[in-house]
Amino acid sequence: MFYNRNYKGYQSETHREFNMPVRNRLHNDHYRFEMHQYDVPSTDILELDDQFVLELALPGVVLDDVELKIEGNFLTVIAKRTPTMFEEKASYLRRELPATLMVREFEFETEILWENVEARLDRGLLFISLPKLEAAIRIPVSHGSIEGHVSSTKTRTLKTEVRSGKEITIK
């Protein structure tokens, strides 16, 4: 499993904010935005048997402006969004899209096979596939019997019968 290192204790802070009056929440959000030099992109995280898949929302980001850094069990995603021509000439009445810099950092407790990590950017979504190091190897089992010889003081023949997909009898 993993957690986002930037958000330790986030759940309790969120719980407190949802219990505040709306006016106070908006006031706090304004000052929180002013304090940070970057935004944290929204992320969906999926866990499969053999890998994690991260989907990060990076609107307006091009491929050359995305950077992934790996240090130990930490993955850092850094993305830069180029301001549009309107942003340079106008002032905002409302701003909901991310600022020019977005950063998200994850720490994984499960060991990751870092050399096989893959990432692709598609229509504003960054998909990162992180294969687990301890992924189980699947061994196919077929129907029938297998005979093998075991060397010891006495050579004996082992006969294995597979009765169903789950039952194996060795005689």
PDB file of C-alpha atoms in Angstrom:
ATOM      1  CA  MET A   1       0.000   0.000   0.000  1.00  0.00           C
ATOM      2  CA  PHE A   2       1.072   3.625  -0.140  1.00  0.00           C
ATOM      3  CA  TYR A   3       0.150   7.080   1.039  1.00  0.00           C
ATOM      4  CA  ASN A   4       0.606  10.554  -0.306  1.00  0.00           C
ATOM      5  CA  ARG A   5       3.444  12.079   1.681  1.00  0.00           C
ATOM      6  CA  ASN A   6       2.131  15.631   1.198  1.00  0.00           C
ATOM      7  CA  TYR A   7      -1.167  14.762   2.877  1.00  0.00           C
ATOM      8  CA  LYS A   8      -0.256  13.177   6.215  1.00  0.00           C
ATOM      9  CA  GLY A   9      -3.084  14.068   8.578  1.00  0.00           C
ATOM     10  CA  TYR A  10      -5.217  15.370   5.714  1.00  0.00           C
ATOM     11  CA  GLN A  11      -8.284  13.373   6.720  1.00  0.00           C
ATOM     12  CA  SER A  12      -8.665  15.072  10.090  1.00  0.00           C
ATOM     13  CA  GLU A  13      -8.121  18.508   8.514  1.00  0.00           C
ATOM     14  CA  THR A  14     -10.776  17.766   5.896  1.00  0.00           C
ATOM     15  CA  HIS A  15     -13.192  16.587   8.562  1.00  0.00           C
ATOM     16  CA  ARG A  16     -12.724  19.877  10.453  1.00  0.00           C
ATOM     17  CA  GLU A  17     -13.265  21.938   7.307  1.00  0.00           C
ATOM     18  CA  PHE A  18     -16.496  20.175   6.373  1.00  0.00           C
ATOM     19  CA  ASN A  19     -17.892  21.155   9.760  1.00  0.00           C
ATOM     20  CA  MET A  20     -17.045  24.863   9.228  1.00  0.00           C
ATOM     21  CA  PRO A  21     -19.481  27.393   7.797  1.00  0.00           C
ATOM     22  CA  VAL A  22     -19.036  27.843   4.037  1.00  0.00           C
ATOM     23  CA  ARG A  23     -17.807  31.428   4.361  1.00  0.00           C
ATOM     24  CA  ASN A  24     -14.952  30.330   6.660  1.00  0.00           C
ATOM     25  CA  ARG A  25     -14.009  27.463   4.307  1.00  0.00           C
ATOM     26  CA  LEU A  26     -13.752  29.837   1.339  1.00  0.00           C
ATOM     27  CA  HIS A  27     -11.689  32.262   3.405  1.00  0.00           C
ATOM     28  CA  ASN A  28      -9.319  29.469   4.487  1.00  0.00           C
ATOM     29  CA  ASP A  29      -9.052  28.128   0.914  1.00  0.00           C
ATOM     30  CA  HIS A  30      -8.043  31.580  -0.312  1.00  0.00           C
ATOM     31  CA  TYR A  31      -5.207  31.861   2.207  1.00  0.00           C
ATOM     32  CA  ARG A  32      -4.134  28.238   1.761  1.00  0.00           C
ATOM     33  CA  PHE A  33      -3.774  28.833  -2.000  1.00  0.00           C
ATOM     34  CA  GLU A  34      -1.667  31.930  -1.351  1.00  0.00           C
ATOM     35  CA  MET A  35       0.702  30.006   0.949  1.00  0.00           C
ATOM     36  CA  HIS A  36       1.481  27.198  -1.558  1.00  0.00           C
ATOM     37  CA  GLN A  37       3.542  27.716  -4.667  1.00  0.00           C
ATOM     38  CA  TYR A  38       2.032  24.647  -6.363  1.00  0.00           C
ATOM     39  CA  ASP A  39      -1.217  22.692  -6.712  1.00  0.00           C
ATOM     40  CA  VAL A  40      -1.773  19.009  -5.974  1.00  0.00           C
ATOM     41  CA  PRO A  41      -3.372  17.198  -8.939  1.00  0.00           C
ATOM     42  CA  SER A  42      -6.426  15.005  -8.384  1.00  0.00           C
ATOM     43  CA  THR A  43      -5.507  11.321  -8.519  1.00  0.00           C
ATOM     44  CA  ASP A  44      -7.304   7.991  -8.885  1.00  0.00           C
ATOM     45  CA  ILE A  45      -5.362   4.992  -7.601  1.00  0.00           C
ATOM     46  CA  LEU A  46      -6.146   1.427  -8.608  1.00  0.00           C
ATOM     47  CA  GLU A  47      -4.591  -1.736  -7.186  1.00  0.00           C
ATOM     48  CA  LEU A  48      -4.412  -4.881  -9.287  1.00  0.00           C
ATOM     49  CA  ASP A  49      -2.851  -8.226  -8.332  1.00  0.00           C
ATOM     50  CA  ASP A  50       0.473  -7.386  -9.948  1.00  0.00           C
ATOM     51  CA  GLN A  51       0.568  -3.574 -10.093  1.00  0.00           C
ATOM     52  CA  PHE A  52      -0.705  -0.182  -9.008  1.00  0.00           C
ATOM     53  CA  VAL A  53      -2.121   2.218 -11.601  1.00  0.00           C
ATOM     54  CA  LEU A  54      -2.169   5.951 -10.884  1.00  0.00           C
ATOM     55  CA  GLU A  55      -4.306   8.340 -12.939  1.00  0.00           C
ATOM     56  CA  LEU A  56      -3.436  12.000 -12.366  1.00  0.00           C
ATOM     57  CA  ALA A  57      -5.463  14.895 -13.787  1.00  0.00           C
ATOM     58  CA  LEU A  58      -3.039  17.291 -15.487  1.00  0.00           C
ATOM     59  CA  PRO A  59      -5.171  19.656 -17.593  1.00  0.00           C
ATOM     60  CA  GLY A  60      -3.250  21.812 -20.035  1.00  0.00           C
ATOM     61  CA  VAL A  61       0.046  19.965 -19.512  1.00  0.00           C
ATOM     62  CA  VAL A  62       2.123  18.776 -22.481  1.00  0.00           C
ATOM     63  CA  LEU A  63       4.415  15.739 -22.474  1.00  0.00           C
ATOM     64  CA  ASP A  64       7.668  17.728 -22.289  1.00  0.00           C
ATOM     65  CA  ASP A  65       6.510  19.392 -19.058  1.00  0.00           C
ATOM     66  CA  VAL A  66       5.974  16.182 -17.037  1.00  0.00           C
ATOM     67  CA  GLU A  67       8.712  14.776 -14.817  1.00  0.00           C
ATOM     68  CA  LEU A  68       8.726  11.607 -12.687  1.00  0.00           C
ATOM     69  CA  LYS A  69      11.345  11.216  -9.948  1.00  0.00           C
ATOM     70  CA  ILE A  70      12.051   8.045  -7.993  1.00  0.00           C
ATOM     71  CA  GLU A  71      13.920   8.113  -4.676  1.00  0.00           C
ATOM     72  CA  GLY A  72      13.795   4.974  -2.526  1.00  0.00           C
ATOM     73  CA  ASN A  73      10.115   4.037  -2.268  1.00  0.00           C
ATOM     74  CA  PHE A  74       8.973   7.557  -3.203  1.00  0.00           C
ATOM     75  CA  LEU A  75       7.517   8.585  -6.549  1.00  0.00           C
ATOM     76  CA  THR A  76       7.255  12.314  -7.237  1.00  0.00           C
ATOM     77  CA  VAL A  77       5.224  13.672 -10.150  1.00  0.00           C
ATOM     78  CA  ILE A  78       6.021  17.234 -11.232  1.00  0.00           C
ATOM     79  CA  ALA A  79       4.055  18.902 -14.025  1.00  0.00           C
ATOM     80  CA  LYS A  80       4.233  22.431 -15.392  1.00  0.00           C
ATOM     81  CA  ARG A  81       1.312  24.061 -17.138  1.00  0.00           C
ATOM     82  CA  THR A  82       2.046  26.834 -19.620  1.00  0.00           C
ATOM     83  CA  PRO A  83      -0.223  29.851 -19.117  1.00  0.00           C
ATOM     84  CA  THR A  84      -2.535  30.638 -22.020  1.00  0.00           C
ATOM     85  CA  MET A  85      -2.354  33.973 -23.840  1.00  0.00           C
ATOM     86  CA  PHE A  86      -5.498  35.104 -21.998  1.00  0.00           C
ATOM     87  CA  GLU A  87      -3.888  34.549 -18.603  1.00  0.00           C
ATOM     88  CA  GLU A  88      -1.182  37.087 -19.389  1.00  0.00           C
ATOM     89  CA  LYS A  89      -3.656  39.808 -20.442  1.00  0.00           C
ATOM     90  CA  ALA A  90      -6.590  39.307 -18.074  1.00  0.00           C
ATOM     91  CA  SER A  91      -7.323  39.065 -14.376  1.00  0.00           C
ATOM     92  CA  TYR A  92      -9.224  36.131 -12.934  1.00  0.00           C
ATOM     93  CA  LEU A  93     -12.771  36.404 -11.647  1.00  0.00           C
ATOM     94  CA  ARG A  94     -12.637  32.744 -10.607  1.00  0.00           C
ATOM     95  CA  ARG A  95      -9.747  30.280 -10.792  1.00  0.00           C
ATOM     96  CA  GLU A  96     -10.364  26.527 -10.500  1.00  0.00           C
ATOM     97  CA  LEU A  97      -7.795  25.080 -12.892  1.00  0.00           C
ATOM     98  CA  PRO A  98      -4.406  24.246 -11.402  1.00  0.00           C
ATOM     99  CA  ALA A  99      -1.678  26.860 -11.213  1.00  0.00           C
ATOM    100  CA  THR A 100       1.400  26.580 -13.400  1.00  0.00           C
ATOM    101  CA  LEU A 101       3.136  24.000 -11.163  1.00  0.00           C
ATOM    102  CA  MET A 102       1.585  20.753  -9.912  1.00  0.00           C
ATOM    103  CA  VAL A 103       3.370  18.347  -7.553  1.00  0.00           C
ATOM    104  CA  ARG A 104       2.240  15.053  -6.028  1.00  0.00           C
ATOM    105  CA  GLU A 105       4.422  12.641  -4.068  1.00  0.00           C
ATOM    106  CA  PHE A 106       3.617   9.045  -3.113  1.00  0.00           C
ATOM    107  CA  GLU A 107       5.344   6.614  -0.760  1.00  0.00           C
ATOM    108  CA  PHE A 108       4.847   2.900  -1.364  1.00  0.00           C
ATOM    109  CA  GLU A 109       5.031   0.282   1.382  1.00  0.00           C
ATOM    110  CA  THR A 110       4.866  -2.487  -1.232  1.00  0.00           C
ATOM    111  CA  GLU A 111       8.136  -2.838  -3.130  1.00  0.00           C
ATOM    112  CA  ILE A 112       7.880  -1.601  -6.702  1.00  0.00           C
ATOM    113  CA  LEU A 113       9.814  -2.901  -9.708  1.00  0.00           C
ATOM    114  CA  TRP A 114      10.996   0.620 -10.577  1.00  0.00           C
ATOM    115  CA  GLU A 115      12.814  -0.300 -13.796  1.00  0.00           C
ATOM    116  CA  ASN A 116       9.487  -1.479 -15.303  1.00  0.00           C
ATOM    117  CA  VAL A 117       7.416   1.603 -14.428  1.00  0.00           C
ATOM    118  CA  GLU A 118       5.554   2.962 -17.452  1.00  0.00           C
ATOM    119  CA  ALA A 119       3.830   6.323 -17.894  1.00  0.00           C
ATOM    120  CA  ARG A 120       1.770   7.905 -20.659  1.00  0.00           C
ATOM    121  CA  LEU A 121      -0.060  11.200 -21.017  1.00  0.00           C
ATOM    122  CA  ASP A 122      -3.415  11.056 -22.801  1.00  0.00           C
ATOM    123  CA  ARG A 123      -5.872  13.993 -23.079  1.00  0.00           C
ATOM    124  CA  GLY A 124      -4.840  15.620 -19.811  1.00  0.00           C
ATOM    125  CA  LEU A 125      -4.577  12.379 -17.798  1.00  0.00           C
ATOM    126  CA  LEU A 126      -1.235  10.890 -16.776  1.00  0.00           C
ATOM    127  CA  PHE A 127      -1.386   7.100 -16.393  1.00  0.00           C
ATOM    128  CA  ILE A 128       1.436   5.500 -14.401  1.00  0.00           C
ATOM    129  CA  SER A 129       1.745   1.711 -14.174  1.00  0.00           C
ATOM    130  CA  LEU A 130       3.802   0.552 -11.178  1.00  0.00           C
ATOM    131  CA  PRO A 131       4.472  -3.223 -11.183  1.00  0.00           C
ATOM    132  CA  LYS A 132       4.772  -4.838  -7.752  1.00  0.00           C
ATOM    133  CA  LEU A 133       8.062  -6.602  -7.027  1.00  0.00           C
ATOM    134  CA  GLU A 134       6.373  -9.407  -5.102  1.00  0.00           C
ATOM    135  CA  ALA A 135       3.842 -10.229  -7.805  1.00  0.00           C
ATOM    136  CA  ALA A 136       2.927 -13.888  -7.698  1.00  0.00           C
ATOM    137  CA  ILE A 137       3.947 -16.000 -10.656  1.00  0.00           C
ATOM    138  CA  ARG A 138       1.032 -17.913 -12.104  1.00  0.00           C
ATOM    139  CA  ILE A 139       1.745 -21.513 -13.016  1.00  0.00           C
ATOM    140  CA  PRO A 140      -0.770 -23.125 -15.344  1.00  0.00           C
ATOM    141  CA  VAL A 141      -2.133 -26.509 -14.259  1.00  0.00           C
ATOM    142  CA  SER A 142      -3.351 -28.877 -16.946  1.00  0.00           C
ATOM    143  CA  HIS A 143      -5.617 -31.900 -16.756  1.00  0.00           C
ATOM    144  CA  GLY A 144      -4.029 -35.386 -16.834  1.00  0.00           C
ATOM    145  CA  SER A 145      -1.209 -37.325 -15.177  1.00  0.00           C
ATOM    146  CA  ILE A 146       2.496 -36.631 -14.868  1.00  0.00           C
ATOM    147  CA  GLU A 147       5.118 -39.270 -14.130  1.00  0.00           C
ATOM    148  CA  GLY A 148       8.462 -38.362 -12.648  1.00  0.00           C
ATOM    149  CA  HIS A 149      11.482 -40.138 -11.190  1.00  0.00           C
ATOM    150  CA  VAL A 150      12.984 -39.189  -7.852  1.00  0.00           C
ATOM    151  CA  SER A 151      16.558 -40.302  -7.241  1.00  0.00           C
ATOM    152  CA  SER A 152      17.342 -41.678  -3.816  1.00  0.00           C
ATOM    153  CA  THR A 153      18.689 -44.979  -2.543  1.00  0.00           C
ATOM    154  CA  LYS A 154      15.736 -46.532  -4.275  1.00  0.00           C
ATOM    155  CA  THR A 155      14.355 -45.240  -7.530  1.00  0.00           C
ATOM    156  CA  ARG A 156      10.640 -44.894  -7.333  1.00  0.00           C
ATOM    157  CA  THR A 157       8.072 -43.634  -9.770  1.00  0.00           C
ATOM    158  CA  LEU A 158       5.641 -40.926  -8.738  1.00  0.00           C
ATOM    159  CA  LYS A 159       2.309 -40.654 -10.464  1.00  0.00           C
ATOM    160  CA  THR A 160       0.359 -37.424 -10.118  1.00  0.00           C
ATOM    161  CA  GLU A 161      -3.294 -37.343 -11.003  1.00  0.00           C
ATOM    162  CA  VAL A 162      -5.193 -34.132 -11.467  1.00  0.00           C
ATOM    163  CA  ARG A 163      -8.884 -34.756 -10.770  1.00  0.00           C
ATOM    164  CA  SER A 164     -10.165 -31.221 -11.049  1.00  0.00           C
ATOM    165  CA  GLY A 165      -8.665 -27.762 -11.266  1.00  0.00           C
ATOM    166  CA  LYS A 166      -8.072 -27.745  -7.493  1.00  0.00           C
ATOM    167  CA  GLU A 167      -7.390 -31.361  -6.487  1.00  0.00           C
ATOM    168  CA  ILE A 168      -3.979 -32.963  -6.953  1.00  0.00           C
ATOM    169  CA  THR A 169      -3.178 -36.456  -5.671  1.00  0.00           C
ATOM    170  CA  ILE A 170       0.373 -37.803  -5.585  1.00  0.00           C
ATOM    171  CA  LYS A 171       0.755 -41.613  -5.319  1.00  0.00           C
TER     172      LYS A 171
END
